[in-house]
Every structure is written in structure tokens, then in C-alpha cells.
Coordinates of C-alpha atoms in Angstrom, one line a residue:
M15 CA -2.6 13.9 -12.0
S16 CA -0.7 11.0 -12.9
F17 CA 2.1 9.0 -11.7
S18 CA 5.0 7.6 -14.1
A19 CA 8.0 4.9 -14.1
Q20 CA 10.2 7.4 -12.3
S21 CA 7.7 7.8 -9.0
K22 CA 9.4 8.1 -5.7
G23 CA 8.2 8.8 -2.1
V24 CA 5.4 7.4 -0.3
Y25 CA 2.1 6.3 -1.6
A26 CA -0.3 5.9 1.4
I27 CA -2.7 2.5 1.2
A28 CA -5.6 4.2 2.4
T29 CA -8.3 2.5 5.0
T30 CA -11.8 3.1 4.4
P31 CA -13.5 4.3 7.4
F32 CA -16.6 3.1 8.5
L33 CA -18.6 4.0 11.3
P34 CA -19.6 1.6 14.0
D35 CA -23.2 0.6 12.2
G36 CA -21.0 -0.3 9.1
S37 CA -22.0 2.6 7.2
L38 CA -19.1 4.5 5.3
D39 CA -18.1 7.6 7.4
T40 CA -17.3 10.2 4.7
P41 CA -15.9 13.0 6.6
S42 CA -13.2 10.7 7.7
V43 CA -12.6 10.1 4.3
D44 CA -12.0 13.9 3.8
R45 CA -9.8 13.9 6.9
L46 CA -8.0 10.9 5.8
T47 CA -7.2 12.3 2.4
D48 CA -5.8 15.7 4.2
F49 CA -3.6 13.6 6.5
Y50 CA -1.8 11.7 4.0
Q51 CA -1.2 14.7 1.9
D52 CA -0.1 16.7 4.9
S53 CA 2.1 13.8 5.8
G54 CA 4.3 14.6 2.8
C55 CA 2.6 11.5 0.7
T56 CA 3.5 11.7 -3.1
G57 CA 0.4 9.5 -3.6
I58 CA -2.5 7.8 -2.3
T59 CA -3.9 4.1 -3.1
I60 CA -7.4 3.5 -2.3
L61 CA -9.5 0.2 -2.5
G62 CA -6.8 -2.0 -1.7
I63 CA -6.7 -5.1 0.5
M64 CA -6.4 -3.0 3.7
G65 CA -9.2 -0.8 2.3
E66 CA -11.9 -3.3 2.6
A67 CA -12.8 -3.5 -1.2
P68 CA -14.5 -6.5 -1.5
K69 CA -16.9 -5.6 1.3
L70 CA -18.2 -2.4 -0.7
E71 CA -21.0 -2.0 -2.9
P72 CA -20.1 -0.8 -6.6
S73 CA -21.6 2.5 -6.0
E74 CA -19.8 2.7 -2.7
S75 CA -16.5 2.0 -4.4
R76 CA -17.2 4.7 -6.9
A77 CA -18.2 7.0 -4.3
I78 CA -15.1 7.0 -2.6
I79 CA -13.2 7.1 -5.5
R80 CA -15.1 10.6 -6.5
Q81 CA -14.7 11.8 -3.0
V82 CA -10.8 11.0 -2.4
V83 CA -10.2 12.1 -6.5
G84 CA -12.1 15.5 -5.8
R85 CA -10.1 16.3 -3.0
S86 CA -6.4 14.8 -3.4
R87 CA -3.7 17.3 -4.7
V88 CA -1.7 14.1 -5.0
P89 CA -2.0 11.2 -7.8
V90 CA -4.7 8.6 -6.6
I91 CA -4.2 5.0 -7.8
V92 CA -7.3 2.6 -7.3
G93 CA -7.2 -0.8 -6.7
V94 CA -9.4 -2.7 -9.3
S95 CA -8.6 -6.0 -8.6
A96 CA -11.6 -8.4 -9.1
P97 CA -12.9 -12.2 -9.6
G98 CA -13.8 -11.2 -13.3
F99 CA -12.5 -8.8 -15.8
A100 CA -16.1 -7.3 -16.7
A101 CA -16.1 -6.1 -13.1
M102 CA -12.4 -4.8 -13.4
R103 CA -13.0 -3.0 -16.7
S104 CA -15.8 -1.2 -15.4
L105 CA -14.5 -0.1 -12.1
A106 CA -11.2 1.0 -13.9
R107 CA -12.8 2.9 -16.6
D108 CA -15.2 4.7 -14.0
A109 CA -12.2 5.5 -12.0
M110 CA -10.2 7.1 -14.7
D111 CA -13.2 8.9 -16.2
M112 CA -13.4 10.2 -12.4
G113 CA -9.7 11.7 -12.7
A114 CA -7.8 8.3 -10.9
A115 CA -4.3 8.7 -12.0
G116 CA -4.1 4.6 -12.6
V117 CA -5.4 1.6 -11.2
M118 CA -3.6 -1.4 -9.0
I119 CA -3.9 -5.1 -10.4
A120 CA -3.1 -8.1 -8.0
P121 CA -3.2 -11.7 -9.7
T122 CA -6.2 -13.8 -8.9
P123 CA -5.2 -16.3 -6.2
A124 CA -6.0 -19.1 -8.3
L125 CA -3.0 -18.6 -10.4
R126 CA -0.1 -21.1 -10.3
T127 CA 2.1 -21.6 -13.2
D128 CA 4.4 -19.0 -14.9
E129 CA 2.0 -19.2 -18.1
Q130 CA -0.8 -18.7 -16.2
I131 CA 0.2 -15.7 -14.4
I132 CA 1.6 -13.9 -17.6
N133 CA -1.7 -14.7 -19.9
Y134 CA -3.6 -13.7 -16.5
F135 CA -2.1 -10.2 -16.9
G136 CA -2.4 -9.9 -20.5
Q137 CA -6.3 -10.2 -20.2
A138 CA -6.2 -8.0 -17.6
V139 CA -4.5 -5.1 -19.6
E140 CA -6.8 -5.8 -22.4
A141 CA -10.0 -5.6 -20.1
V142 CA -9.1 -2.1 -18.6
G143 CA -7.4 -0.9 -21.8
D144 CA -4.0 -0.3 -22.6
D145 CA -3.9 3.3 -22.0
V146 CA -4.7 2.9 -18.7
P147 CA -1.5 3.3 -16.3
W148 CA -1.0 0.4 -13.6
V149 CA 0.9 -0.9 -10.8
L150 CA 1.5 -4.7 -10.5
Q151 CA 1.0 -5.8 -6.9
D152 CA 3.2 -8.5 -6.0
Y153 CA 1.9 -10.0 -2.6
P154 CA 2.4 -13.9 -2.1
L155 CA 1.8 -13.8 1.6
T156 CA -2.0 -12.9 1.1
L157 CA -2.7 -14.0 -2.5
N158 CA -0.7 -17.1 -2.5
V159 CA 0.6 -16.3 -6.0
V160 CA 4.1 -16.6 -6.3
M161 CA 5.8 -14.3 -9.3
S162 CA 9.7 -15.0 -10.1
V163 CA 11.9 -12.2 -11.0
S164 CA 11.5 -13.6 -14.6
V165 CA 7.7 -13.3 -14.5
V166 CA 7.6 -9.9 -13.1
A167 CA 10.4 -8.7 -15.6
K168 CA 8.1 -10.4 -18.5
V169 CA 4.6 -9.1 -17.3
I170 CA 6.4 -5.5 -17.3
S171 CA 8.2 -6.0 -20.9
N172 CA 4.9 -7.1 -22.1
H173 CA 2.9 -4.2 -21.1
S174 CA 4.2 -0.6 -21.3
S175 CA 1.1 0.9 -19.2
C176 CA 2.4 -0.9 -16.5
L177 CA 4.8 1.8 -14.8
M178 CA 5.6 0.7 -10.9
L179 CA 5.6 -2.7 -8.8
K180 CA 4.1 -2.6 -5.5
H181 CA 6.6 -5.3 -4.3
E182 CA 5.5 -7.4 -1.3
D183 CA 7.4 -10.4 -1.6
W184 CA 8.8 -11.3 1.8
P185 CA 11.8 -12.1 1.9
G186 CA 12.2 -9.7 -0.7
L187 CA 15.4 -7.7 -0.9
E188 CA 17.1 -9.7 -3.1
K189 CA 14.2 -9.6 -5.8
I190 CA 14.7 -6.0 -5.7
S191 CA 18.1 -6.4 -6.3
R192 CA 17.6 -8.9 -9.2
L193 CA 15.1 -6.8 -11.2
R194 CA 17.4 -3.6 -10.6
A195 CA 20.4 -5.7 -12.2
L196 CA 18.2 -6.6 -15.3
Q197 CA 17.7 -2.8 -15.8
K198 CA 21.2 -1.9 -15.2
A199 CA 22.1 -4.5 -18.0
G200 CA 19.6 -3.0 -20.3
E201 CA 17.4 -6.0 -20.2
L202 CA 14.5 -4.6 -18.6
R203 CA 12.8 -0.8 -19.0
P204 CA 12.8 1.7 -16.2
F205 CA 9.6 1.3 -13.5
S206 CA 9.2 2.5 -10.4
I207 CA 9.5 0.1 -7.2
L208 CA 7.4 1.0 -4.0
C209 CA 7.4 -1.6 -1.1
G210 CA 4.4 -2.7 1.1
N211 CA 4.1 -5.3 3.9
G212 CA 3.3 -2.4 6.3
G213 CA 7.0 -1.1 6.1
M214 CA 8.7 -3.9 7.7
F215 CA 11.9 -4.0 5.7
L216 CA 11.7 -0.2 4.9
D217 CA 15.0 -0.1 6.5
F218 CA 17.0 -1.6 3.8
E219 CA 14.5 -1.4 0.8
P220 CA 15.8 1.9 -0.1
E221 CA 19.2 0.9 0.2
R222 CA 18.3 -2.0 -2.5
S223 CA 17.2 0.9 -5.2
A224 CA 13.7 0.6 -4.3
D225 CA 11.8 4.0 -4.9
G226 CA 9.8 4.3 -1.8
A227 CA 6.9 2.7 0.0
M228 CA 3.4 2.2 -0.6
T229 CA 1.8 1.0 2.7
G230 CA -0.7 2.2 5.3
Y231 CA 1.4 2.2 8.3
G232 CA -0.1 4.7 10.7
F233 CA 2.5 7.4 10.9
P234 CA 2.8 8.0 6.9
D235 CA 4.6 11.2 8.1
M236 CA 7.7 9.0 9.5
L237 CA 7.5 7.0 6.3
T238 CA 8.4 10.3 4.3
E239 CA 10.5 11.5 6.5
L240 CA 12.5 8.0 6.5
I241 CA 12.7 8.0 2.9
G242 CA 14.0 11.6 2.7
L243 CA 16.9 10.7 5.1
F244 CA 17.8 7.9 2.6
A245 CA 17.7 10.0 -0.1
A246 CA 20.0 12.5 1.7
G247 CA 22.3 9.8 2.3
K248 CA 21.4 10.1 5.9
R249 CA 22.0 6.4 6.7
D250 CA 22.3 6.2 10.4
E251 CA 19.4 8.8 11.1
A252 CA 17.3 6.9 8.8
H253 CA 17.9 3.8 10.6
D254 CA 17.5 5.0 14.4
L255 CA 13.9 6.5 13.4
F256 CA 12.8 3.0 11.8
D257 CA 14.3 1.2 14.8
A258 CA 12.0 3.5 16.9
H259 CA 8.8 2.4 15.2
L260 CA 9.7 -1.0 14.7
P261 CA 8.0 -2.3 17.7
L262 CA 4.7 -1.4 16.2
I263 CA 5.2 -1.9 12.6
R264 CA 6.1 -5.7 13.8
Y265 CA 3.0 -5.5 15.8
E266 CA 0.7 -4.5 13.0
Q267 CA 2.2 -7.4 10.8
Q268 CA 0.3 -10.0 13.1
L269 CA -2.2 -12.2 10.7
G270 CA -5.7 -11.1 10.9
I271 CA -5.3 -8.1 13.1
G272 CA -3.0 -5.7 11.2
L273 CA -6.0 -3.6 9.9
A274 CA -7.3 -3.2 13.1
V275 CA -4.3 -2.0 15.1
R276 CA -3.8 0.3 12.0
K277 CA -7.4 1.7 12.5
H278 CA -6.9 2.1 16.2
V279 CA -3.9 3.9 15.6
L280 CA -5.7 6.3 13.0
K281 CA -8.5 7.0 15.6
R282 CA -5.7 7.7 18.3
R283 CA -4.2 10.3 15.9
G284 CA -7.8 11.8 15.9
V285 CA -7.5 11.1 11.6
I286 CA -11.1 8.5 11.7
T287 CA -13.5 8.6 14.1
S288 CA -14.1 4.9 14.7
D289 CA -11.7 2.1 14.0
A290 CA -14.7 -0.2 12.9
Q291 CA -14.4 -2.3 10.0
R292 CA -17.2 -3.8 8.0
K293 CA -17.7 -7.2 8.8
P294 CA -16.2 -9.8 8.6
G295 CA -13.7 -8.0 10.6
L296 CA -11.4 -9.2 13.8
A297 CA -11.5 -6.5 16.2
L298 CA -8.6 -5.6 18.9
S299 CA -9.4 -7.2 22.2
E300 CA -9.1 -5.0 25.4
T301 CA -5.8 -6.6 26.0
A302 CA -4.6 -6.1 22.7
R303 CA -5.6 -2.4 22.4
A304 CA -3.6 -1.7 25.7
E305 CA -0.6 -3.2 24.3
V306 CA -0.7 -1.0 21.1
D307 CA -1.2 2.0 23.6
Y308 CA 1.7 1.2 25.4
L309 CA 3.7 0.7 22.2
L310 CA 2.4 4.1 21.2
Q311 CA 3.3 5.6 24.7
R312 CA 6.9 4.5 24.2
L313 CA 7.2 5.6 20.9
G314 CA 6.1 8.8 22.0
R315 CA 9.3 9.1 24.2
R316 CA 11.7 9.0 21.0
D317 CA 9.1 10.6 18.2
K318 CA 7.1 13.3 19.4
R319 CA 4.3 12.4 16.6
A320 CA 3.4 9.2 18.9
A321 CA 2.9 11.5 22.0
L322 CA -1.0 11.1 21.7

């Protein structure tokens, strides 16, 4: 299974389920994979930032790739970002050998100038191989690397194997419009744009010609419905659905506890056994858990999926 420059829909950013003792919860990996597929996701992205990839042993990373790819009916993209290119190449080649659709590469946080960013991705593609389809992750809020429209366009133009942009700049609506304008003018080849940031701006990103979402919000079934409503031209219905979920989406965007909120929701939905993170990680206080549960209760009055 593969993805392409025309890929659309929702690619779920998968969490990595752990048991309270920090060990991998493999039964929950299967349930989570099924959950994303049954929710209508068109792809799954594993070993990303919210997948706690840096906390995994190399053997664990490969075990998760093998398990998810072996079970999935949709394309699986594997995050391979690493401090060095040797580890990136090894993981990328192993992932492709196991049947992954492609990989996702983020800039290392040390990059500052446009030239450094462009050269970095040139070296990354050389390391993984220009035959490996990949996603460019643009996430300045966490990675502290600012990629201008011209830099994103240059990286995509330089590397035909880059098929998708994971857009997570904030604010970023104008960035989407400017990239699409370059395409319309014939100055940039086609590529898919899927948006992250927990879905925070998914009420307007499709209207700016984004192709969908790549995020791990705990209601991927809502995300797929939302993208479908926009595609059908049902603007008001799409915004009404988004508005119902916005308080929970916003709560999840709090710095440091977003993953804890996400895992708590997935546990409440019966998808994963435990909301544990591998250390180091911030757990929700009892007060915070009660607040999330309250938001779920209120959401359940407007969307039956949240009637837990």
C-alpha cells in the first residue's frame, strides 16, 4: 500500500500504548490500528512525536512497525526522524522492507538558516534513499525550526520523493494558501497537504485547499466525517460538528499534557487498556481528568460518539 501526492482524508497520528509498568501493550496496538481503520482513516502514521518514538528501543520501534503494517488495511507512514542519518537510514529501510508506505522526516531542532534546512533535507533524502516516499513535517512550535513558504517549496521541488506536507505551522492558514497559489501558477508541482495541531484549525484548513488532516485527536471518526462534509460542500454542518468538539480539542492543546489527554480519551473509548506514558511524561492530575470527563459528558449531548 502506498500514498501519493493526491492523498486525501485523515491519516491518524497513532499513540504508542504502554502498560503502567512501561512495557509495550501489544493487544492495544491491534485495537488501536483497527479503531483508526474502522473510523474511516485513509492512513496511519506511527512513531511520530505523539507516538513517544524517542522513548523506544530500536527493537521496539521495529516490532511496532511490523505489527501495525501487518494488520493495517490502509497505508502506514513511519516517523524516522533521528539525531543522526545512520539511525534514520536504518529505520527507514527496515520500515520499507516491512511494507510501510513511506516515512516522515522532521527537521532537527538545531537548524536555523534557510540554507541549513534545505541542505539537511538533501542529506536526509540521500540517507534514506530517493526511492523512499516521504512526508515533510513542518512543526515549528515544537521543533523550533521555521520553514518559510519558499523553503518548503524548495525542498519539495528538490526532491520528487517528497509527496506530502504535514502542515503544523501556527498560524498557518495563509501558508497553505500561498503554497497552493504557487501550484496554481505552475511554479510548484502537486503534493498533498495534511494538517496537524490536533485539528485546532481544521474548521478552515480544508477551505484553504488542504487535503485533510494528520493528527491523533481521540475522535478520528469525527475528523473523517468533518473532511467528508467539507468535500460535500456542507459548510455549515462541518462547522457545527467542529464547534461541538472544539472545547476538547482546545483543552488537548495545552503544552505538556496533550498526549496525556489524548490517551485518557482513548482509554475512555475502550481502545487502549492504559493511558500510561513511558517516562518521562506528564500525567493528568485528578482535577484535570475530571475536567476532561466533564468535556466528554457535554460533548456527548451533541455527538453520540462521546456518550461514554
